Amino acid sequence: MGLFDFFGGGKKSEAKSGVLEVAWSKNAAGKFRRLPFVELAKENVSGVSAIYVIWHGGVKPGWVYVGMAEDLAMDITDAKQSSEIMSYDMRGGVFITWQTFPAKMAPGVFAFLSDVLQPEVRNPEVDMYMNKEHVKVLPPGYTKESFSQLIG
């Protein structure tokens, strides 16, 4: 299995589209998790490095936050305790998903998602990585078709 196969597409599909398909984390029922109800003990994410995306649902869904965690459990705990992030829960629920990436790739994914999604709550760490070569990945919930509409 090649590196790109791990992320949900072979090298050929990545080369044609220029974007990696990512198998963003979902719960056992195949749905994205509501942030307030994530049970860290069940998720086994302590010490896990990952890129994560937080958004809110509702009538006008929106991106809330993009993060790059060295310890995903700690970042999820911080997000759940953030009044700035959790204030969006009233807009149809706050959701989270994540994916691990090789250490050399993660900063480029983080920079790309932060740039493309333009989340409402700005991650102060994004400035350190904006000059990294962007690694294009499908954001959570996007197909290649809807993604091409997003980026034009």
PDB file of N, CA and C in Angstrom, residues 60-125:
ATOM      1  N   LYS A  60     -26.830  28.138   8.279  1.00  0.00           N
ATOM      2  CA  LYS A  60     -25.655  28.596   7.526  1.00  0.00           C
ATOM      3  C   LYS A  60     -24.408  27.989   8.171  1.00  0.00           C
ATOM      4  N   PRO A  61     -24.103  26.720   7.859  1.00  0.00           N
ATOM      5  CA  PRO A  61     -22.932  26.083   8.468  1.00  0.00           C
ATOM      6  C   PRO A  61     -21.661  26.863   8.153  1.00  0.00           C
ATOM      7  N   GLY A  62     -20.674  26.734   9.019  1.00  0.00           N
ATOM      8  CA  GLY A  62     -19.415  27.435   8.780  1.00  0.00           C
ATOM      9  C   GLY A  62     -18.250  26.758   9.469  1.00  0.00           C
ATOM     10  N   TRP A  63     -17.067  27.059   8.986  1.00  0.00           N
ATOM     11  CA  TRP A  63     -15.832  26.523   9.554  1.00  0.00           C
ATOM     12  C   TRP A  63     -15.482  27.344  10.779  1.00  0.00           C
ATOM     13  N   VAL A  64     -15.139  26.676  11.852  1.00  0.00           N
ATOM     14  CA  VAL A  64     -14.852  27.360  13.115  1.00  0.00           C
ATOM     15  C   VAL A  64     -13.353  27.418  13.388  1.00  0.00           C
ATOM     16  N   TYR A  65     -12.634  26.302  13.210  1.00  0.00           N
ATOM     17  CA  TYR A  65     -11.233  26.256  13.631  1.00  0.00           C
ATOM     18  C   TYR A  65     -10.507  25.136  12.904  1.00  0.00           C
ATOM     19  N   VAL A  66      -9.239  25.367  12.584  1.00  0.00           N
ATOM     20  CA  VAL A  66      -8.359  24.327  12.034  1.00  0.00           C
ATOM     21  C   VAL A  66      -7.147  24.262  12.948  1.00  0.00           C
ATOM     22  N   GLY A  67      -6.775  23.052  13.363  1.00  0.00           N
ATOM     23  CA  GLY A  67      -5.640  22.906  14.256  1.00  0.00           C
ATOM     24  C   GLY A  67      -4.687  21.813  13.824  1.00  0.00           C
ATOM     25  N   MET A  68      -3.470  21.924  14.338  1.00  0.00           N
ATOM     26  CA  MET A  68      -2.446  20.906  14.123  1.00  0.00           C
ATOM     27  C   MET A  68      -1.970  20.500  15.516  1.00  0.00           C
ATOM     28  N   ALA A  69      -2.337  19.304  15.928  1.00  0.00           N
ATOM     29  CA  ALA A  69      -2.088  18.851  17.293  1.00  0.00           C
ATOM     30  C   ALA A  69      -0.883  17.934  17.391  1.00  0.00           C
ATOM     31  N   GLU A  70      -0.127  18.099  18.462  1.00  0.00           N
ATOM     32  CA  GLU A  70       0.897  17.111  18.821  1.00  0.00           C
ATOM     33  C   GLU A  70       0.289  16.077  19.749  1.00  0.00           C
ATOM     34  N   ASP A  71      -0.722  16.502  20.532  1.00  0.00           N
ATOM     35  CA  ASP A  71      -1.482  15.612  21.408  1.00  0.00           C
ATOM     36  C   ASP A  71      -2.953  15.942  21.194  1.00  0.00           C
ATOM     37  N   LEU A  72      -3.609  15.171  20.344  1.00  0.00           N
ATOM     38  CA  LEU A  72      -4.984  15.465  19.951  1.00  0.00           C
ATOM     39  C   LEU A  72      -5.926  15.524  21.150  1.00  0.00           C
ATOM     40  N   ALA A  73      -5.728  14.661  22.129  1.00  0.00           N
ATOM     41  CA  ALA A  73      -6.584  14.673  23.321  1.00  0.00           C
ATOM     42  C   ALA A  73      -6.511  16.037  24.017  1.00  0.00           C
ATOM     43  N   MET A  74      -5.318  16.588  24.121  1.00  0.00           N
ATOM     44  CA  MET A  74      -5.150  17.891  24.771  1.00  0.00           C
ATOM     45  C   MET A  74      -5.828  18.994  23.949  1.00  0.00           C
ATOM     46  N   ASP A  75      -5.675  18.953  22.637  1.00  0.00           N
ATOM     47  CA  ASP A  75      -6.292  19.977  21.788  1.00  0.00           C
ATOM     48  C   ASP A  75      -7.817  19.881  21.827  1.00  0.00           C
ATOM     49  N   ILE A  76      -8.355  18.666  21.847  1.00  0.00           N
ATOM     50  CA  ILE A  76      -9.814  18.503  21.933  1.00  0.00           C
ATOM     51  C   ILE A  76     -10.318  19.045  23.271  1.00  0.00           C
ATOM     52  N   THR A  77      -9.590  18.749  24.338  1.00  0.00           N
ATOM     53  CA  THR A  77      -9.965  19.272  25.659  1.00  0.00           C
ATOM     54  C   THR A  77      -9.965  20.798  25.639  1.00  0.00           C
ATOM     55  N   ASP A  78      -8.922  21.384  25.074  1.00  0.00           N
ATOM     56  CA  ASP A  78      -8.841  22.851  24.989  1.00  0.00           C
ATOM     57  C   ASP A  78      -9.996  23.420  24.172  1.00  0.00           C
ATOM     58  N   ALA A  79     -10.332  22.772  23.061  1.00  0.00           N
ATOM     59  CA  ALA A  79     -11.429  23.253  22.211  1.00  0.00           C
ATOM     60  C   ALA A  79     -12.758  23.186  22.946  1.00  0.00           C
ATOM     61  N   LYS A  80     -12.980  22.099  23.679  1.00  0.00           N
ATOM     62  CA  LYS A  80     -14.222  21.947  24.437  1.00  0.00           C
ATOM     63  C   LYS A  80     -14.345  23.000  25.536  1.00  0.00           C
ATOM     64  N   GLN A  81     -13.206  23.504  26.019  1.00  0.00           N
ATOM     65  CA  GLN A  81     -13.202  24.504  27.080  1.00  0.00           C
ATOM     66  C   GLN A  81     -13.140  25.931  26.547  1.00  0.00           C
ATOM     67  N   SER A  82     -13.008  26.081  25.245  1.00  0.00           N
ATOM     68  CA  SER A  82     -12.907  27.407  24.631  1.00  0.00           C
ATOM     69  C   SER A  82     -14.299  28.007  24.424  1.00  0.00           C
ATOM     70  N   SER A  83     -14.556  29.106  25.113  1.00  0.00           N
ATOM     71  CA  SER A  83     -15.859  29.767  24.937  1.00  0.00           C
ATOM     72  C   SER A  83     -15.987  30.315  23.522  1.00  0.00           C
ATOM     73  N   GLU A  84     -14.859  30.699  22.917  1.00  0.00           N
ATOM     74  CA  GLU A  84     -14.883  31.230  21.554  1.00  0.00           C
ATOM     75  C   GLU A  84     -15.341  30.158  20.559  1.00  0.00           C
ATOM     76  N   ILE A  85     -14.838  28.947  20.701  1.00  0.00           N
ATOM     77  CA  ILE A  85     -15.227  27.851  19.816  1.00  0.00           C
ATOM     78  C   ILE A  85     -16.622  27.341  20.163  1.00  0.00           C
ATOM     79  N   MET A  86     -16.882  27.119  21.433  1.00  0.00           N
ATOM     80  CA  MET A  86     -18.152  26.522  21.846  1.00  0.00           C
ATOM     81  C   MET A  86     -19.343  27.471  21.687  1.00  0.00           C
ATOM     82  N   SER A  87     -19.086  28.764  21.508  1.00  0.00           N
ATOM     83  CA  SER A  87     -20.197  29.702  21.278  1.00  0.00           C
ATOM     84  C   SER A  87     -20.939  29.372  19.977  1.00  0.00           C
ATOM     85  N   TYR A  88     -20.286  28.656  19.072  1.00  0.00           N
ATOM     86  CA  TYR A  88     -20.911  28.268  17.798  1.00  0.00           C
ATOM     87  C   TYR A  88     -21.844  27.070  17.955  1.00  0.00           C
ATOM     88  N   ASP A  89     -21.850  26.427  19.110  1.00  0.00           N
ATOM     89  CA  ASP A  89     -22.689  25.253  19.317  1.00  0.00           C
ATOM     90  C   ASP A  89     -24.174  25.593  19.187  1.00  0.00           C
ATOM     91  N   MET A  90     -24.538  26.828  19.487  1.00  0.00           N
ATOM     92  CA  MET A  90     -25.937  27.256  19.387  1.00  0.00           C
ATOM     93  C   MET A  90     -26.403  27.354  17.933  1.00  0.00           C
ATOM     94  N   ARG A  91     -25.497  27.307  16.993  1.00  0.00           N
ATOM     95  CA  ARG A  91     -25.823  27.463  15.570  1.00  0.00           C
ATOM     96  C   ARG A  91     -26.046  26.136  14.866  1.00  0.00           C
ATOM     97  N   GLY A  92     -26.377  25.119  15.595  1.00  0.00           N
ATOM     98  CA  GLY A  92     -26.634  23.828  14.963  1.00  0.00           C
ATOM     99  C   GLY A  92     -25.632  22.766  15.348  1.00  0.00           C
ATOM    100  N   GLY A  93     -24.898  22.998  16.417  1.00  0.00           N
ATOM    101  CA  GLY A  93     -23.933  22.018  16.903  1.00  0.00           C
ATOM    102  C   GLY A  93     -22.534  22.263  16.371  1.00  0.00           C
ATOM    103  N   VAL A  94     -21.544  21.963  17.208  1.00  0.00           N
ATOM    104  CA  VAL A  94     -20.138  22.070  16.814  1.00  0.00           C
ATOM    105  C   VAL A  94     -19.620  20.648  16.608  1.00  0.00           C
ATOM    106  N   PHE A  95     -18.979  20.431  15.472  1.00  0.00           N
ATOM    107  CA  PHE A  95     -18.497  19.108  15.080  1.00  0.00           C
ATOM    108  C   PHE A  95     -16.982  19.125  14.910  1.00  0.00           C
ATOM    109  N   ILE A  96     -16.379  17.938  15.026  1.00  0.00           N
ATOM    110  CA  ILE A  96     -14.924  17.820  14.866  1.00  0.00           C
ATOM    111  C   ILE A  96     -14.584  16.527  14.124  1.00  0.00           C
ATOM    112  N   THR A  97     -13.513  16.604  13.360  1.00  0.00           N
ATOM    113  CA  THR A  97     -12.923  15.417  12.751  1.00  0.00           C
ATOM    114  C   THR A  97     -11.420  15.635  12.683  1.00  0.00           C
ATOM    115  N   TRP A  98     -10.685  14.555  12.481  1.00  0.00           N
ATOM    116  CA  TRP A  98      -9.229  14.640  12.431  1.00  0.00           C
ATOM    117  C   TRP A  98      -8.669  13.544  11.544  1.00  0.00           C
ATOM    118  N   GLN A  99      -7.388  13.721  11.222  1.00  0.00           N
ATOM    119  CA  GLN A  99      -6.650  12.709  10.462  1.00  0.00           C
ATOM    120  C   GLN A  99      -5.173  12.885  10.767  1.00  0.00           C
ATOM    121  N   THR A 100      -4.468  11.772  10.828  1.00  0.00           N
ATOM    122  CA  THR A 100      -3.018  11.822  11.002  1.00  0.00           C
ATOM    123  C   THR A 100      -2.361  11.953   9.630  1.00  0.00           C
ATOM    124  N   PHE A 101      -1.237  12.624   9.597  1.00  0.00           N
ATOM    125  CA  PHE A 101      -0.452  12.800   8.375  1.00  0.00           C
ATOM    126  C   PHE A 101       1.016  12.621   8.725  1.00  0.00           C
ATOM    127  N   PRO A 102       1.842  12.222   7.771  1.00  0.00           N
ATOM    128  CA  PRO A 102       3.284  12.169   8.033  1.00  0.00           C
ATOM    129  C   PRO A 102       3.776  13.554   8.490  1.00  0.00           C
ATOM    130  N   ALA A 103       4.756  13.563   9.385  1.00  0.00           N
ATOM    131  CA  ALA A 103       5.247  14.806   9.989  1.00  0.00           C
ATOM    132  C   ALA A 103       5.667  15.852   8.945  1.00  0.00           C
ATOM    133  N   LYS A 104       6.251  15.418   7.845  1.00  0.00           N
ATOM    134  CA  LYS A 104       6.683  16.369   6.818  1.00  0.00           C
ATOM    135  C   LYS A 104       5.506  16.961   6.042  1.00  0.00           C
ATOM    136  N   MET A 105       4.387  16.239   6.000  1.00  0.00           N
ATOM    137  CA  MET A 105       3.223  16.665   5.236  1.00  0.00           C
ATOM    138  C   MET A 105       2.269  17.543   6.063  1.00  0.00           C
ATOM    139  N   ALA A 106       2.192  17.303   7.360  1.00  0.00           N
ATOM    140  CA  ALA A 106       1.201  17.948   8.228  1.00  0.00           C
ATOM    141  C   ALA A 106       1.199  19.477   8.153  1.00  0.00           C
ATOM    142  N   PRO A 107       2.356  20.150   8.208  1.00  0.00           N
ATOM    143  CA  PRO A 107       2.316  21.615   8.134  1.00  0.00           C
ATOM    144  C   PRO A 107       1.703  22.138   6.834  1.00  0.00           C
ATOM    145  N   GLY A 108       1.949  21.457   5.726  1.00  0.00           N
ATOM    146  CA  GLY A 108       1.374  21.867   4.449  1.00  0.00           C
ATOM    147  C   GLY A 108      -0.126  21.664   4.392  1.00  0.00           C
ATOM    148  N   VAL A 109      -0.607  20.588   5.022  1.00  0.00           N
ATOM    149  CA  VAL A 109      -2.048  20.339   5.103  1.00  0.00           C
ATOM    150  C   VAL A 109      -2.696  21.399   5.984  1.00  0.00           C
ATOM    151  N   PHE A 110      -2.091  21.661   7.125  1.00  0.00           N
ATOM    152  CA  PHE A 110      -2.590  22.669   8.063  1.00  0.00           C
ATOM    153  C   PHE A 110      -2.670  24.042   7.393  1.00  0.00           C
ATOM    154  N   ALA A 111      -1.612  24.433   6.703  1.00  0.00           N
ATOM    155  CA  ALA A 111      -1.588  25.733   6.024  1.00  0.00           C
ATOM    156  C   ALA A 111      -2.660  25.796   4.935  1.00  0.00           C
ATOM    157  N   PHE A 112      -2.790  24.721   4.171  1.00  0.00           N
ATOM    158  CA  PHE A 112      -3.775  24.695   3.096  1.00  0.00           C
ATOM    159  C   PHE A 112      -5.200  24.816   3.639  1.00  0.00           C
ATOM    160  N   LEU A 113      -5.550  23.987   4.612  1.00  0.00           N
ATOM    161  CA  LEU A 113      -6.913  24.020   5.156  1.00  0.00           C
ATOM    162  C   LEU A 113      -7.219  25.361   5.814  1.00  0.00           C
ATOM    163  N   SER A 114      -6.253  25.922   6.514  1.00  0.00           N
ATOM    164  CA  SER A 114      -6.453  27.230   7.153  1.00  0.00           C
ATOM    165  C   SER A 114      -6.699  28.305   6.109  1.00  0.00           C
ATOM    166  N   ASP A 115      -5.963  28.235   5.011  1.00  0.00           N
ATOM    167  CA  ASP A 115      -6.076  29.222   3.941  1.00  0.00           C
ATOM    168  C   ASP A 115      -7.395  29.077   3.183  1.00  0.00           C
ATOM    169  N   VAL A 116      -7.760  27.855   2.830  1.00  0.00           N
ATOM    170  CA  VAL A 116      -8.945  27.616   2.010  1.00  0.00           C
ATOM    171  C   VAL A 116     -10.242  27.757   2.804  1.00  0.00           C
ATOM    172  N   LEU A 117     -10.267  27.229   4.026  1.00  0.00           N
ATOM    173  CA  LEU A 117     -11.509  27.231   4.799  1.00  0.00           C
ATOM    174  C   LEU A 117     -11.781  28.566   5.493  1.00  0.00           C
ATOM    175  N   GLN A 118     -10.727  29.335   5.781  1.00  0.00           N
ATOM    176  CA  GLN A 118     -10.884  30.630   6.453  1.00  0.00           C
ATOM    177  C   GLN A 118     -11.799  30.515   7.679  1.00  0.00           C
ATOM    178  N   PRO A 119     -11.395  29.712   8.681  1.00  0.00           N
ATOM    179  CA  PRO A 119     -12.249  29.503   9.853  1.00  0.00           C
ATOM    180  C   PRO A 119     -12.515  30.790  10.629  1.00  0.00           C
ATOM    181  N   GLU A 120     -13.650  30.817  11.313  1.00  0.00           N
ATOM    182  CA  GLU A 120     -14.081  31.980  12.089  1.00  0.00           C
ATOM    183  C   GLU A 120     -13.122  32.305  13.227  1.00  0.00           C
ATOM    184  N   VAL A 121     -12.629  31.274  13.915  1.00  0.00           N
ATOM    185  CA  VAL A 121     -11.687  31.467  15.021  1.00  0.00           C
ATOM    186  C   VAL A 121     -10.298  31.223  14.465  1.00  0.00           C
ATOM    187  N   ARG A 122      -9.501  32.261  14.464  1.00  0.00           N
ATOM    188  CA  ARG A 122      -8.165  32.179  13.867  1.00  0.00           C
ATOM    189  C   ARG A 122      -7.196  31.464  14.797  1.00  0.00           C
ATOM    190  N   ASN A 123      -6.492  30.487  14.268  1.00  0.00           N
ATOM    191  CA  ASN A 123      -5.453  29.793  15.011  1.00  0.00           C
ATOM    192  C   ASN A 123      -4.181  30.630  14.916  1.00  0.00           C
ATOM    193  N   PRO A 124      -3.643  31.098  16.057  1.00  0.00           N
ATOM    194  CA  PRO A 124      -2.451  31.951  15.996  1.00  0.00           C
ATOM    195  C   PRO A 124      -1.223  31.248  15.426  1.00  0.00           C
ATOM    196  N   GLU A 125      -1.210  29.921  15.430  1.00  0.00           N
ATOM    197  CA  GLU A 125      -0.066  29.174  14.897  1.00  0.00           C
ATOM    198  C   GLU A 125      -0.008  29.186  13.375  1.00  0.00           C
TER     199      GLU A 125
END
